[in-house]
Tab-separated table of C-alpha atoms and ligand atoms in Angstrom:
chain	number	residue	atom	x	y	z
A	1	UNK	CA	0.000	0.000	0.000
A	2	UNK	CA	1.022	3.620	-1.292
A	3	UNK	CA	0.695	6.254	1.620
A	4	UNK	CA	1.068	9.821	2.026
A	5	UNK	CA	1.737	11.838	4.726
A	6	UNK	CA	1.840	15.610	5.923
A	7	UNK	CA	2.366	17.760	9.024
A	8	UNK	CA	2.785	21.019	9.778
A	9	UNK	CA	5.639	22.724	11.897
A	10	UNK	CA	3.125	21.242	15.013
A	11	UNK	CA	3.366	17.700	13.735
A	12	UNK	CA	6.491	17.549	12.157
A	13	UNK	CA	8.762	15.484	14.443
A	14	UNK	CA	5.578	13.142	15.201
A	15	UNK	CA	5.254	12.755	11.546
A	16	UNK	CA	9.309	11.666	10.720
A	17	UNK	CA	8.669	9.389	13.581
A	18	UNK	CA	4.841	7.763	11.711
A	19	UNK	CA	7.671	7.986	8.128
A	20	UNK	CA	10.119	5.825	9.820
A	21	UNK	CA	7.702	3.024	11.045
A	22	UNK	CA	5.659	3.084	8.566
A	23	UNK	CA	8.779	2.728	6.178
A	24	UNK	CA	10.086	-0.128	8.448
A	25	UNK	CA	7.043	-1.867	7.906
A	26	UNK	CA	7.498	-2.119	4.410
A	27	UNK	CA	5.190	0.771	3.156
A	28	UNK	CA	5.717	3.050	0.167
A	29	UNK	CA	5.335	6.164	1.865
A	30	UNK	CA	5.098	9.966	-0.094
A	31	UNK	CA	5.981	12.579	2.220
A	32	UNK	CA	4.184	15.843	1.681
A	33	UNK	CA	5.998	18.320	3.869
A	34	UNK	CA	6.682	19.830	6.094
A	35	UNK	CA	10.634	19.372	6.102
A	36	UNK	CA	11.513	21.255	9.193
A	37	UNK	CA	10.066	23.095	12.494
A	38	UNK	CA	9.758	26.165	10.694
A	39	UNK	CA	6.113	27.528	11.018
A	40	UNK	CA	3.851	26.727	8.037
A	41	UNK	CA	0.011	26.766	7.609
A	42	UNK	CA	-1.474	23.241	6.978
A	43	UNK	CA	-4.027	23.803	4.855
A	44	UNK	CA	-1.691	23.633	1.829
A	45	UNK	CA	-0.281	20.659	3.352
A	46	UNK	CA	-3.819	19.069	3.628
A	47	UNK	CA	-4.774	19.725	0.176
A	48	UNK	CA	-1.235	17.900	-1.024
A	49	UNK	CA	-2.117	14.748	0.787
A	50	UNK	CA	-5.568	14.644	-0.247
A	51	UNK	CA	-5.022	14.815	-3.603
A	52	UNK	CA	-2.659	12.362	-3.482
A	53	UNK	CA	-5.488	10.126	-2.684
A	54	UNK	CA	-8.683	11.648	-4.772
A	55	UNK	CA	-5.856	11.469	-7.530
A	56	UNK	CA	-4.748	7.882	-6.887
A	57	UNK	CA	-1.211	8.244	-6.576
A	58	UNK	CA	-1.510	7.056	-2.718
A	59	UNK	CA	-4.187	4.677	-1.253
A	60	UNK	CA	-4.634	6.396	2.447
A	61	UNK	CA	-2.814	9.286	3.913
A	62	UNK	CA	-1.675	10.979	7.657
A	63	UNK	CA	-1.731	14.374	8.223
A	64	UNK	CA	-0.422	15.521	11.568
A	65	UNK	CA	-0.783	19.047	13.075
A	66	UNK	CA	-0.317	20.509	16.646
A	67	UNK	CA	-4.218	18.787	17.338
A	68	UNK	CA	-5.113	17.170	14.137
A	69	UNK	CA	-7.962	19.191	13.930
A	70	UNK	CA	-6.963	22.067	11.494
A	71	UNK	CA	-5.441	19.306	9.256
A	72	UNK	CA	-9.340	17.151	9.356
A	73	UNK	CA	-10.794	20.640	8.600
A	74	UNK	CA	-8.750	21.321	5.418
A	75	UNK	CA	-8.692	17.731	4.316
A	76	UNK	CA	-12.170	17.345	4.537
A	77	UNK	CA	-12.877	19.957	2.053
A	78	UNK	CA	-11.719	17.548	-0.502
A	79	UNK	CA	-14.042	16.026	-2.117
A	80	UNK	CA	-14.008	12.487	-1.765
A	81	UNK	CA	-11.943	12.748	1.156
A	82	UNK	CA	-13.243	11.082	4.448
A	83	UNK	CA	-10.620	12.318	7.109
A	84	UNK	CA	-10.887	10.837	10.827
A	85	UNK	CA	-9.615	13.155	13.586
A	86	UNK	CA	-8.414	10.075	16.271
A	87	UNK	CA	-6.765	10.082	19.467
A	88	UNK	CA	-7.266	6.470	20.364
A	89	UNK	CA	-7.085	3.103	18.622
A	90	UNK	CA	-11.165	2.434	19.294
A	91	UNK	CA	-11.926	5.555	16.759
A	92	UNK	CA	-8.578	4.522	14.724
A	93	UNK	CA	-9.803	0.460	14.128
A	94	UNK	CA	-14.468	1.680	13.211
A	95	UNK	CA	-13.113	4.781	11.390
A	96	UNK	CA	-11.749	2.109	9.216
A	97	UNK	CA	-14.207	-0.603	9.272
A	98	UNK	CA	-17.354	1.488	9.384
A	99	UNK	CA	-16.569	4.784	8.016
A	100	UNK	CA	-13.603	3.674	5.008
A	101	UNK	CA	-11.633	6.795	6.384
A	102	UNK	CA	-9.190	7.502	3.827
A	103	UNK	CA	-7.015	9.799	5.880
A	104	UNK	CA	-5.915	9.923	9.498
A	105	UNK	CA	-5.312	12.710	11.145
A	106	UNK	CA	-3.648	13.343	14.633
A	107	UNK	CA	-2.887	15.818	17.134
A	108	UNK	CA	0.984	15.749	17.878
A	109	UNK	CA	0.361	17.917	21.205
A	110	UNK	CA	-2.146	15.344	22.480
A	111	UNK	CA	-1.241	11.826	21.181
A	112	UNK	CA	2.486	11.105	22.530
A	113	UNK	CA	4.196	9.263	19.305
A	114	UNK	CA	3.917	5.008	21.282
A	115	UNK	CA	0.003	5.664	20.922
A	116	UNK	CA	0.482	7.282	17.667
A	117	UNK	CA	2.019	4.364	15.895
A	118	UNK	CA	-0.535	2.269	17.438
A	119	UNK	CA	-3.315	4.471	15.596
A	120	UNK	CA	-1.322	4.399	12.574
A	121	UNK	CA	-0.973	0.366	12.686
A	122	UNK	CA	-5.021	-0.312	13.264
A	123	UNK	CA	-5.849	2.377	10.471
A	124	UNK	CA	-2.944	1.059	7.368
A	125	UNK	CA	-4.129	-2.551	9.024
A	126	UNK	CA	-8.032	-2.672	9.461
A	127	UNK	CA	-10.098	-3.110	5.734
A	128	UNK	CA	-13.794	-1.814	5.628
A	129	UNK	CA	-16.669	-3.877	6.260
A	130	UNK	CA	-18.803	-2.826	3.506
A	131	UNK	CA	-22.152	-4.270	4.012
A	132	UNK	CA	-24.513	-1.765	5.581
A	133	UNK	CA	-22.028	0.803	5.932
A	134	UNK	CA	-21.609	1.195	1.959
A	135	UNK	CA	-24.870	3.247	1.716
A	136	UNK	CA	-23.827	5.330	4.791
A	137	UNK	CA	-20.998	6.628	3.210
A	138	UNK	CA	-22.819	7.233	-0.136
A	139	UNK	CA	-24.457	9.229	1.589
A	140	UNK	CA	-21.757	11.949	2.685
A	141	UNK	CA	-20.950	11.786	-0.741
A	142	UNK	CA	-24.622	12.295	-1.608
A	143	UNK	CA	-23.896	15.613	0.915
A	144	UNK	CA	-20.564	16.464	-1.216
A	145	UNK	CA	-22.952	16.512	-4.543
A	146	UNK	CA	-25.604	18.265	-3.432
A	147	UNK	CA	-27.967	15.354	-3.645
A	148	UNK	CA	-28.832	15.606	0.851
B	1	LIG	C1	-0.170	25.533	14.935
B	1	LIG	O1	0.255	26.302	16.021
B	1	LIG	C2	-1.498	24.880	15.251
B	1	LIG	O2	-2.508	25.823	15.228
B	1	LIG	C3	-1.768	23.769	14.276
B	1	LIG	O3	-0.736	22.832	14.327
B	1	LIG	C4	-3.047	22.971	14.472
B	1	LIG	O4	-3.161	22.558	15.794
B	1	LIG	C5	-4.284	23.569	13.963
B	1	LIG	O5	-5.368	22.982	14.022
């Protein structure tokens, strides 16, 4: 699986730490920025990631900011984009198997980087579970199109 992955200044050391294990697992993994601790906004960082994954290139992404929710703000103004906010491996493993999230994103000023990977490992490792769940997230895409 082809991931990509994005923090800002907040979420940077967090996210080489998610790049490392994820690479150590065996993952392809596209790394988005930011480079360094200098301050950046994430919204352009969001938008990189998630069109990494409404364009194909990647199959999921992580996107990591100082509380992961600016980053699940900006993602989720992608269309086709279902970004999960999660700061515990409960949300992490049914965001997955309920809601198909195709992005994770985290808080690196709440989550301390041992739960972090843990997230990360249920969320690259859990597959959706279809069934009654497929026409619940037509619907947010029904929402996206104007159709609800
Ligand atoms: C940056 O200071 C901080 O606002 C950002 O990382 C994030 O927490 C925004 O939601």
């Amino acid at each position: 699986m082809k991931l990509a992955i994005g923090a800002d200044h907040g979420g940077f050391t967090l996210k080489e730490t998610v790049k490392a294990h994820l690479i150590e697992r065996g993952f392809e993994v596209e790394d988005c920025g930011t480079f360094d601790e200098k301050s950046v906004n994430y919204a352009p960082i969001a938008k990189k990631v998630a069109d990494k994954i409404v364009g194909g290139e990647c199959e999921r992404g992580i996107l990591i900011c100082g509380t992961g929710i600016g980053m699940s703000m900006a993602a989720n103004k992608v269309k086709g984009i279902r970004a999960a906010h999660c700061g515990d491996c409960f949300c992490a493993k049914y965001t997955r198997l309920h809601n198909d999230a195709n992005i994770l994103c985290m808080g690196a000023r709440i989550t301390g980087a041992g739960l972090a990977l843990e997230i990360v490992d249920l969320f690259v490792d859990t597959e959706f579970e279809g069934g009654r769940h497929i026409a619940r997230i037509a619907e947010i895409a029904d929402i996206e199109n104007g159709k609800l």
